[in-house]
Amino acid sequence: MAKKVVIVGGVAGGASTAARLRRVSEAAEIIMLEKGEHISFANCGLPYHIGEVIENREELLVQTPEAMQARFNIDVRIKHQAVEIDRETKNIKIKNLENGELYTESYDKLVLSSGADPIRPPLPGLDIEEVYTLRNIRDMDLIKNYLDNNRVEHAVVVGGGFIGLEMLENLHHRGLDVSLVELSDQVMRTLDKEMVSMVHNHMRTKGVDLNLSDGIAAVEKENDKKFVVLESGKRIETDLVILSIGVKPKTELAEKAGLEIGVTGGIKVNQYLETSDADIYAIGDAIEVKDFVSKEPSRIPLAGPANKQGRIAANNIMGKKEKYKGTQGTSIAKIFDIVPASTGAAEKDLKAKDFSYQVVHITANNHAGYYPGSQPMMLKLIYQKDEGRILGAQIVGFAGVDKRIDVLSTAIRHEMNIFDLQELELAYSPPFGSAKDPVNMLGFAAGNIYNGLVEPAFWQELAELDPEESILLDIREEIELELGQIDNSLHIPLNSLRDNLDKLDKNKEYITYCAVGLRGYIAARILMQNGFDKVRNLSGGYKLYKAVLDDKNEVIEKEKEAELQSLLTPEDAEMIANLIIENIKNK
């Protein structure tokens, strides 16, 4: 039996639903209602047109109403707003926004892809012309037209999420001085503190005025000048304000119809994306999803999941039963030259939920160190302590981050463990990777901890160490000390360690560290196999520790990536990898 399906909302979820419905059934009657002018556009690309990285505006229009109607035989109605659902009669009241006409349309199945609205707090001055949000094509046009037709030298971006950071970069690209205001103590909530520290430091080297742990209180206009006033009292003179505080799911239509709303504020759906009414589906930014790792209710507004949800909803409407198994929040961003990415659970969230987990950090090059142009990346793996199942991963680097986070995302989706990472056979050629890929190395390093070959220490523990009980053992070379040293460290270069064991007290704990953790592991193994019972290796090494310290002290200095990278030679990597394999075999 042919079905009549009405879809409320376009963009990612709604357009995907409509296209999939038609591919499955030529007989279905499909009506798409879109409040705005555009049914499908690349909302993730909006900041890049403002920054003139994407010059042609039309490239962001993924599908026009005319093309959608012609190709898929879908009744597309732009500037039409769904205003009320009568679940009992299965009718929906619609308003034509061009002429104000109200009319009713029946449905067999209804899909709500209503999306989310930018949060605009009720603070003084946020209604002035020069304060914008960015959510759709119209917003993009308003911001770009203002930049194109006015003398704009400074902008304030409020909010350090993905859109805020992308706007910041693109405004900087246009030659503006930029200040970022973030109420939290960090940008990018998906990253843990030590990983995001590298992002903060990089932003400062680009001249960004970074205001963390400080929220916006008001925008004031004095003659021709505008000021953003922060909760701390700081006043920032500016020409333009972009609010990117977050989004709120659009649930009014669902609430009015009596549909159940979840504990996170999104429309509640089951595993088939059905709402509390089996004839009404909901997808995209408006819904509450199940977190794939924690299995708890969550809201994760991302384009990728929205597209997949649209396809699954369409399949279920047409009788091809399919479950949506949850969202793990895989994400990546480009912030000037640095690339942060994450997937699955963050350590801070697992800690708050009393999960039993373990963490490992490594630094590895994006491709073979002996091939020109290799660049370092810091990788963090979070896994279940007793089973080794991978729970989350984070990477901050300059190149090659995307393919590693995708491999780790796949590993989480298929509930792989740290030993599975060791066995992955990944593409290798010197310009693209290493014979032992960074993903493999994560598995080796985590396996060493799991098998008891080494115990990790972490940056946040160092401030609490009792110097009478624990010794920080710096095993780097003399020249490396010019980059800095952790306070109260004992310096013995790795190659001299065996000759100095008799000078060390076996009753004390030793925490070994090098630049990135590789040589620290070797030092720990030497100590452990020579009668030292209390030995740990600093996860991530001095590089990670110093990133956190510089962020805390708001240090602005020329990045030393080239210097630190030189510490990770191909010979080091090969030696460590062989040692890891040998130790695993011996175990």
Coordinates of C-alpha atoms in Angstrom, one line a residue, residues 11-516:
V11 CA 18.7 20.3 5.4
A12 CA 20.5 17.1 6.4
G13 CA 17.9 14.8 8.0
G14 CA 14.8 15.8 6.2
A15 CA 16.3 15.8 2.7
S16 CA 18.0 12.5 3.3
T17 CA 14.7 11.0 4.4
A18 CA 12.9 12.2 1.3
A19 CA 15.5 11.0 -1.1
R20 CA 15.7 7.6 0.5
L21 CA 11.9 7.2 0.6
R22 CA 11.8 7.8 -3.2
R23 CA 14.6 5.4 -3.9
V24 CA 12.7 2.7 -2.0
S25 CA 9.3 3.5 -3.3
E26 CA 8.1 5.2 -6.5
A27 CA 4.5 4.9 -5.3
A28 CA 4.9 6.9 -2.1
E29 CA 3.5 10.4 -1.9
I30 CA 6.1 12.6 -0.3
I31 CA 5.7 16.2 0.9
M32 CA 8.5 18.2 2.3
L33 CA 7.8 21.4 4.3
E34 CA 10.6 23.9 4.9
K35 CA 10.1 27.1 6.8
G36 CA 13.1 28.8 5.0
E37 CA 14.1 29.2 1.4
H38 CA 16.6 26.4 1.2
I39 CA 15.9 22.7 1.7
S40 CA 19.4 21.4 1.6
F41 CA 22.6 23.3 2.2
A42 CA 26.1 22.7 3.6
N43 CA 25.7 24.3 7.0
C44 CA 29.2 23.2 8.0
G45 CA 30.5 25.3 5.1
L46 CA 28.9 28.6 6.1
P47 CA 31.9 30.0 8.0
Y48 CA 34.2 29.3 5.0
H49 CA 32.1 31.4 2.6
I50 CA 32.1 34.2 5.1
G51 CA 35.9 33.9 5.2
E52 CA 36.0 33.8 1.4
V53 CA 37.8 30.4 1.4
I54 CA 34.7 29.1 -0.5
E55 CA 34.2 31.9 -2.9
N56 CA 31.1 30.7 -4.8
R57 CA 28.0 30.9 -2.6
E58 CA 26.1 28.5 -4.8
E59 CA 28.5 25.7 -4.0
L60 CA 26.9 25.5 -0.5
L61 CA 23.4 24.8 -2.0
V62 CA 23.4 21.0 -2.0
Q63 CA 20.0 20.6 -3.5
T64 CA 17.5 23.2 -4.8
P65 CA 13.7 22.7 -4.4
E66 CA 13.4 22.6 -8.2
A67 CA 16.1 20.0 -8.6
M68 CA 14.7 17.9 -5.7
Q69 CA 11.2 18.0 -7.2
A70 CA 12.4 17.1 -10.7
R71 CA 14.8 14.2 -9.8
F72 CA 12.8 12.6 -6.9
N73 CA 9.2 13.6 -7.7
I74 CA 8.8 15.2 -4.2
D75 CA 6.3 17.9 -3.4
V76 CA 8.7 20.5 -2.0
R77 CA 7.1 23.5 -0.3
I78 CA 9.5 26.1 0.9
K79 CA 8.3 29.0 3.1
H80 CA 5.7 26.6 4.6
Q81 CA 5.6 26.1 8.3
A82 CA 4.0 23.2 10.2
V83 CA 2.1 24.8 13.1
E84 CA 0.0 22.1 14.6
I85 CA -0.3 18.3 14.6
D86 CA -3.6 16.5 15.1
R87 CA -2.5 13.0 16.0
E88 CA -6.0 11.6 16.3
T89 CA -7.1 12.5 12.8
K90 CA -3.5 12.3 11.4
N91 CA -3.6 15.8 10.0
I92 CA -1.0 18.6 10.1
K93 CA -1.9 22.3 9.9
I94 CA 0.4 24.3 7.7
K95 CA 1.0 28.0 7.2
N96 CA 2.1 29.5 3.9
L97 CA 4.5 32.1 5.1
E98 CA 4.3 34.1 1.8
N99 CA 0.6 34.8 2.0
G100 CA -0.4 33.8 5.5
E101 CA -2.8 31.1 4.3
L102 CA -3.5 28.2 6.7
Y103 CA -4.4 24.8 5.4
T104 CA -4.4 21.1 6.4
E105 CA -2.6 18.1 5.0
S106 CA -3.2 14.5 6.0
Y107 CA -0.4 12.0 6.5
D108 CA 0.1 8.3 7.0
K109 CA 3.6 8.9 8.5
L110 CA 5.1 12.1 9.7
V111 CA 8.8 12.9 10.0
L112 CA 10.0 15.7 12.3
S113 CA 13.3 17.1 11.2
S114 CA 12.8 20.5 12.8
G115 CA 16.5 21.0 13.8
A116 CA 17.7 23.4 16.5
D117 CA 17.9 27.2 17.0
P118 CA 21.0 29.1 18.1
I119 CA 20.9 30.1 21.8
R120 CA 20.6 33.9 22.2
P121 CA 20.5 34.7 25.9
P122 CA 18.4 37.6 27.2
L123 CA 21.3 39.9 27.9
P124 CA 21.5 43.7 27.3
G125 CA 22.5 44.8 23.9
L126 CA 22.3 41.5 22.0
D127 CA 19.5 42.9 19.8
I128 CA 21.7 45.5 18.1
E129 CA 22.5 45.1 14.4
E130 CA 26.1 44.1 14.7
V131 CA 25.3 41.0 16.9
Y132 CA 24.8 37.9 14.7
T133 CA 24.2 34.1 15.0
L134 CA 25.1 31.7 12.3
R135 CA 22.7 28.8 11.5
N136 CA 21.6 29.1 7.9
I137 CA 22.2 30.7 4.5
R138 CA 20.3 33.9 5.5
D139 CA 22.5 34.3 8.6
M140 CA 25.6 33.7 6.4
D141 CA 24.5 36.4 3.9
L142 CA 23.9 38.9 6.6
I143 CA 27.3 38.5 8.2
K144 CA 29.1 38.5 4.9
N145 CA 27.3 41.5 3.6
Y146 CA 28.1 43.4 6.8
L147 CA 31.8 42.5 6.4
D148 CA 31.8 43.4 2.7
N149 CA 30.2 46.8 3.1
N150 CA 31.6 48.1 6.3
R151 CA 35.1 48.8 7.8
V152 CA 35.4 45.9 10.2
E153 CA 38.7 45.5 12.0
H154 CA 37.8 43.5 15.1
A155 CA 35.3 40.8 16.0
V156 CA 34.3 39.0 19.1
V157 CA 33.2 35.4 18.9
V158 CA 31.2 34.2 21.9
G159 CA 31.5 30.4 22.3
G160 CA 34.3 27.9 21.6
G161 CA 32.4 25.1 19.9
F162 CA 32.9 24.0 16.3
I163 CA 31.0 26.9 14.6
G164 CA 32.6 29.5 16.9
L165 CA 36.1 28.3 16.2
E166 CA 35.6 28.0 12.5
M167 CA 34.1 31.5 12.5
L168 CA 37.1 32.8 14.5
E169 CA 39.6 31.3 11.9
N170 CA 37.7 32.6 8.9
L171 CA 37.4 36.1 10.4
H172 CA 41.1 36.0 11.1
H173 CA 41.6 34.9 7.5
R174 CA 39.8 38.0 6.3
G175 CA 42.3 40.1 8.3
L176 CA 40.3 40.9 11.4
D177 CA 41.7 40.9 14.9
V178 CA 39.6 38.4 16.9
S179 CA 38.7 37.8 20.5
L180 CA 37.1 34.6 21.7
V181 CA 34.9 34.5 24.8
E182 CA 34.1 31.2 26.4
L183 CA 32.3 30.6 29.7
S184 CA 34.0 27.3 30.3
D185 CA 37.7 26.9 31.0
Q186 CA 38.3 25.4 27.6
V187 CA 37.2 25.4 23.9
M188 CA 35.9 22.2 22.3
R189 CA 34.2 20.4 25.1
T190 CA 34.8 17.0 23.3
L191 CA 38.5 17.2 24.2
D192 CA 40.1 16.6 27.6
K193 CA 42.1 19.4 29.3
E194 CA 45.6 18.3 28.3
M195 CA 44.6 17.7 24.7
V196 CA 42.8 21.1 24.3
S197 CA 45.8 22.9 25.9
M198 CA 47.7 22.4 22.6
V199 CA 44.8 24.0 20.7
H200 CA 44.7 27.0 23.1
N201 CA 48.5 27.5 22.8
H202 CA 48.3 27.4 19.0
M203 CA 45.5 29.9 18.9
R204 CA 47.5 32.3 21.1
T205 CA 50.5 32.1 18.7
K206 CA 48.1 33.3 16.0
G207 CA 47.2 36.4 17.9
V208 CA 43.8 35.4 19.2
D209 CA 42.7 37.1 22.4
L210 CA 41.5 34.1 24.3
N211 CA 39.1 34.8 27.2
L212 CA 38.3 31.5 29.0
S213 CA 36.2 31.0 32.2
D214 CA 34.5 34.3 31.4
G215 CA 31.1 34.8 29.9
I216 CA 29.4 37.6 28.0
A217 CA 27.3 39.9 30.2
A218 CA 26.2 42.6 27.7
V219 CA 27.0 44.5 24.5
E220 CA 27.1 48.2 24.9
K221 CA 27.0 50.9 22.1
E222 CA 28.6 54.3 22.7
N223 CA 28.3 56.6 19.8
D224 CA 30.1 54.8 17.0
K225 CA 31.8 52.3 19.3
K226 CA 30.7 48.9 20.5
F227 CA 31.9 47.1 23.5
V228 CA 31.4 43.5 24.7
V229 CA 31.3 43.4 28.4
L230 CA 32.3 40.2 30.1
E231 CA 31.2 38.9 33.5
S232 CA 34.6 39.7 34.9
G233 CA 34.1 43.3 34.0
K234 CA 36.5 43.3 31.1
R235 CA 35.4 45.4 28.1
I236 CA 36.4 44.5 24.6
E237 CA 36.0 47.2 21.9
T238 CA 34.8 45.6 18.7
D239 CA 33.0 46.1 15.4
L240 CA 31.2 42.7 15.1
V241 CA 29.9 40.1 17.5
I242 CA 29.2 36.5 16.6
L243 CA 27.1 34.5 19.1
S244 CA 28.0 30.8 19.0
I245 CA 26.9 29.7 22.4
G246 CA 25.2 26.5 21.4
V247 CA 21.9 25.3 20.0
K248 CA 18.5 24.4 21.5
P249 CA 16.4 21.7 19.9
K250 CA 13.2 22.9 18.2
T251 CA 10.6 20.9 20.0
E252 CA 7.6 23.2 20.1
L253 CA 5.6 21.4 17.5
A254 CA 6.2 18.0 19.1
E255 CA 5.4 19.3 22.6
K256 CA 2.2 20.9 21.4
A257 CA 1.2 17.6 19.9
G258 CA 1.8 15.8 23.2
L259 CA 4.9 13.9 22.1
E260 CA 7.3 12.8 24.8
I261 CA 10.4 15.0 25.4
G262 CA 13.5 13.3 26.8
V263 CA 15.5 14.2 29.9
T264 CA 18.0 16.2 27.8
G265 CA 15.4 18.4 26.2
G266 CA 15.3 16.7 22.8
I267 CA 12.3 14.8 21.3
K268 CA 12.4 11.2 22.7
V269 CA 12.6 8.4 20.1
N270 CA 13.1 4.7 20.3
Q271 CA 15.7 2.6 18.4
Y272 CA 13.6 2.8 15.3
L273 CA 13.5 6.6 15.5
E274 CA 9.8 6.5 16.4
T275 CA 8.5 9.1 18.8
S276 CA 5.9 8.2 21.5
D277 CA 3.5 8.1 18.5
A278 CA 4.4 5.2 16.2
D279 CA 3.2 7.1 13.2
I280 CA 5.5 10.1 13.9
Y281 CA 9.3 9.8 13.5
A282 CA 11.9 12.4 14.6
I283 CA 15.5 12.8 13.5
G284 CA 18.5 15.2 13.6
D285 CA 19.3 18.0 16.0
A286 CA 15.9 18.0 17.5
I287 CA 16.1 14.5 19.1
E288 CA 17.6 12.9 22.1
V289 CA 19.9 10.0 21.1
K290 CA 21.6 7.2 22.9
D291 CA 25.3 7.8 23.5
F292 CA 27.0 4.8 21.8
V293 CA 29.6 4.3 24.6
S294 CA 27.7 5.1 27.8
K295 CA 24.3 4.1 26.5
E296 CA 22.8 7.1 28.3
P297 CA 20.5 9.7 26.8
S298 CA 22.3 12.5 25.1
R299 CA 22.0 15.3 22.5
I300 CA 24.8 15.3 19.8
P301 CA 23.9 17.7 17.0
L302 CA 26.1 16.5 14.1
A303 CA 25.4 16.4 10.3
G304 CA 26.7 12.8 9.8
P305 CA 24.3 11.2 12.3
A306 CA 21.4 13.3 11.1
N307 CA 21.9 12.0 7.5
K308 CA 22.1 8.4 8.7
Q309 CA 19.0 8.9 10.8
G310 CA 17.1 10.2 7.8
R311 CA 17.9 7.1 5.8
I312 CA 17.0 4.7 8.7
A313 CA 13.7 6.5 9.3
A314 CA 12.8 6.2 5.6
N315 CA 13.6 2.4 5.7
N316 CA 11.5 1.9 8.7
I317 CA 8.5 3.9 7.2
M318 CA 8.7 1.6 4.2
G319 CA 8.8 -1.6 6.4
K320 CA 12.5 -2.3 6.1
K321 CA 13.1 -2.4 9.9
E322 CA 16.4 -1.0 10.9
K323 CA 17.8 0.2 14.3
Y324 CA 19.7 3.4 15.0
K325 CA 22.3 2.1 17.5
G326 CA 23.4 5.5 18.9
T327 CA 25.8 8.4 18.3
Q328 CA 29.4 8.4 19.4
G329 CA 30.1 12.0 18.4
T330 CA 33.1 11.6 16.0
S331 CA 34.3 15.1 15.1
I332 CA 37.2 17.0 13.6
A333 CA 38.0 20.6 13.1
K334 CA 40.6 22.8 11.5
I335 CA 41.8 25.7 13.7
F336 CA 44.4 27.6 11.8
D337 CA 47.2 25.0 11.2
I338 CA 46.2 22.6 14.0
V339 CA 43.7 19.8 13.7
P340 CA 41.9 18.4 16.8
A341 CA 39.6 15.4 16.5
S342 CA 37.8 13.1 18.9
T343 CA 35.5 10.1 19.0
G344 CA 33.6 8.3 21.7
A345 CA 33.8 9.2 25.4
A346 CA 36.1 11.8 26.9
E347 CA 38.0 11.0 30.0
K348 CA 36.2 13.7 32.1
D349 CA 32.8 12.3 31.3
L350 CA 33.8 8.7 32.2
K351 CA 35.4 10.0 35.4
A352 CA 32.1 11.7 36.3
K353 CA 30.2 8.5 35.7
D354 CA 32.6 6.3 37.7
F355 CA 33.6 4.2 34.7
S356 CA 36.6 1.9 35.2
Y357 CA 39.0 3.1 32.5
Q358 CA 42.7 3.5 31.6
V359 CA 44.4 6.2 29.5
V360 CA 47.5 6.2 27.3
H361 CA 49.1 9.0 25.3
I362 CA 51.6 8.7 22.5
T363 CA 53.3 11.1 20.1
A364 CA 53.8 9.8 16.5
N365 CA 54.5 11.3 13.1
N366 CA 51.8 11.4 10.4
H367 CA 54.1 9.5 8.1
A368 CA 57.6 8.0 8.0
G369 CA 60.0 10.4 9.7
Y370 CA 62.7 9.9 7.1
Y371 CA 60.3 11.1 4.3
P372 CA 60.3 14.9 4.0
G373 CA 57.5 16.9 5.7
S374 CA 56.5 14.6 8.6
Q375 CA 54.7 16.3 11.4
P376 CA 53.9 15.1 14.9
M377 CA 50.5 14.3 16.4
M378 CA 49.5 13.6 20.0
L379 CA 47.1 10.7 20.4
K380 CA 45.1 9.8 23.5
L381 CA 43.3 6.4 23.9
I382 CA 40.8 5.7 26.6
Y383 CA 39.9 2.1 27.2
Q384 CA 38.0 -0.1 29.6
K385 CA 40.4 -1.2 32.3
D386 CA 39.4 -4.8 32.8
E387 CA 38.4 -5.8 29.2
G388 CA 40.5 -3.4 27.1
R389 CA 37.5 -2.3 25.0
I390 CA 38.1 1.1 23.4
L391 CA 35.9 3.8 24.8
G392 CA 37.3 7.0 23.3
A393 CA 40.1 8.6 21.4
Q394 CA 41.4 12.1 20.8
I395 CA 44.1 13.4 18.5
V396 CA 45.7 16.8 18.1
G397 CA 48.1 17.3 15.2
F398 CA 48.8 19.0 11.9
A399 CA 48.4 16.3 9.2
G400 CA 47.1 12.7 9.1
V401 CA 44.7 13.2 12.0
D402 CA 41.6 12.5 10.0
K403 CA 42.4 9.0 8.9
R404 CA 43.6 7.9 12.3
I405 CA 40.4 9.2 14.1
D406 CA 38.3 7.4 11.5
V407 CA 40.1 4.1 12.2
L408 CA 39.6 4.6 15.9
S409 CA 35.9 5.6 15.4
T410 CA 35.4 2.4 13.5
A411 CA 37.1 0.4 16.3
I412 CA 34.7 1.9 18.8
R413 CA 31.7 1.3 16.6
H414 CA 32.6 -2.4 16.4
E415 CA 33.5 -2.7 20.1
M416 CA 37.2 -3.6 19.4
N417 CA 39.8 -3.7 22.1
I418 CA 43.4 -2.5 22.4
F419 CA 44.8 -5.8 21.1
D420 CA 42.7 -5.5 18.0
L421 CA 44.5 -2.2 17.3
Q422 CA 47.8 -4.0 17.3
E423 CA 46.6 -6.4 14.6
L424 CA 45.1 -3.8 12.2
E425 CA 46.8 -3.9 8.8
L426 CA 46.8 -0.3 7.6
A427 CA 48.1 1.1 4.3
Y428 CA 51.7 2.0 4.4
S429 CA 54.1 3.9 2.1
P430 CA 56.6 6.5 3.4
P431 CA 54.6 9.6 2.1
F432 CA 51.4 8.3 3.9
G433 CA 52.3 6.5 7.1
S434 CA 54.7 4.2 8.9
A435 CA 55.1 0.4 8.9
K436 CA 53.8 0.5 12.4
D437 CA 51.0 3.1 12.1
P438 CA 50.2 5.4 15.1
V439 CA 47.0 3.4 15.6
N440 CA 49.0 0.2 16.0
M441 CA 51.4 2.0 18.3
L442 CA 48.4 3.1 20.5
G443 CA 47.5 -0.6 20.8
F444 CA 51.1 -1.6 21.6
A445 CA 51.4 1.1 24.3
A446 CA 48.0 0.3 25.8
G447 CA 48.8 -3.4 25.7
N448 CA 52.0 -2.8 27.7
I449 CA 50.0 -1.2 30.5
Y450 CA 47.3 -3.8 30.4
N451 CA 49.9 -6.6 30.6
G452 CA 51.7 -5.0 33.5
L453 CA 54.9 -4.1 31.6
V454 CA 54.7 -0.5 32.7
E455 CA 52.5 1.7 34.9
P456 CA 51.6 5.2 33.6
A457 CA 51.8 8.4 35.5
F458 CA 49.8 11.5 34.4
W459 CA 50.4 15.2 34.2
Q460 CA 47.8 16.1 36.7
E461 CA 49.4 14.0 39.4
L462 CA 52.8 15.7 39.4
A463 CA 51.8 18.7 41.5
E464 CA 50.8 16.4 44.4
L465 CA 53.9 14.2 44.5
D466 CA 55.8 14.0 47.7
P467 CA 59.5 14.6 46.8
E468 CA 60.5 12.5 49.8
E469 CA 58.7 9.5 48.3
S470 CA 58.7 10.0 44.5
I471 CA 61.5 11.1 42.2
L472 CA 61.0 12.6 38.7
L473 CA 63.6 11.0 36.5
D474 CA 64.4 13.0 33.4
I475 CA 66.2 10.7 31.0
R476 CA 66.5 13.1 28.1
E477 CA 69.8 14.3 26.6
E478 CA 71.5 17.4 28.0
I479 CA 70.7 19.6 25.0
E480 CA 67.0 18.9 25.5
L481 CA 67.0 20.5 28.9
E482 CA 67.1 23.9 27.1
L483 CA 63.4 23.3 26.2
G484 CA 62.7 23.2 29.9
Q485 CA 62.4 20.7 32.7
I486 CA 59.8 19.6 35.3
D487 CA 60.7 21.1 38.7
N488 CA 62.7 18.9 41.2
S489 CA 63.7 16.5 38.5
L490 CA 66.8 14.2 38.6
H491 CA 68.5 14.2 35.3
I492 CA 70.2 11.0 34.1
P493 CA 70.3 10.5 30.3
L494 CA 68.9 7.2 29.1
N495 CA 72.1 5.9 27.7
S496 CA 73.8 6.4 31.1
L497 CA 71.0 5.0 33.2
R498 CA 72.4 1.5 33.6
D499 CA 75.8 2.9 34.8
N500 CA 74.0 5.0 37.5
L501 CA 71.6 2.4 39.0
D502 CA 73.7 2.1 42.1
K503 CA 73.1 5.8 42.9
L504 CA 69.3 5.4 43.0
D505 CA 67.2 4.4 46.1
K506 CA 65.1 1.3 45.4
N507 CA 62.8 2.2 48.3
K508 CA 61.5 5.3 46.4
E509 CA 59.1 5.6 43.5
Y510 CA 60.6 6.7 40.2
I511 CA 58.5 8.5 37.5
T512 CA 60.5 8.4 34.2
Y513 CA 60.0 11.0 31.5
C514 CA 61.4 12.0 28.2
A515 CA 60.1 14.3 25.4
V516 CA 57.0 12.2 24.4

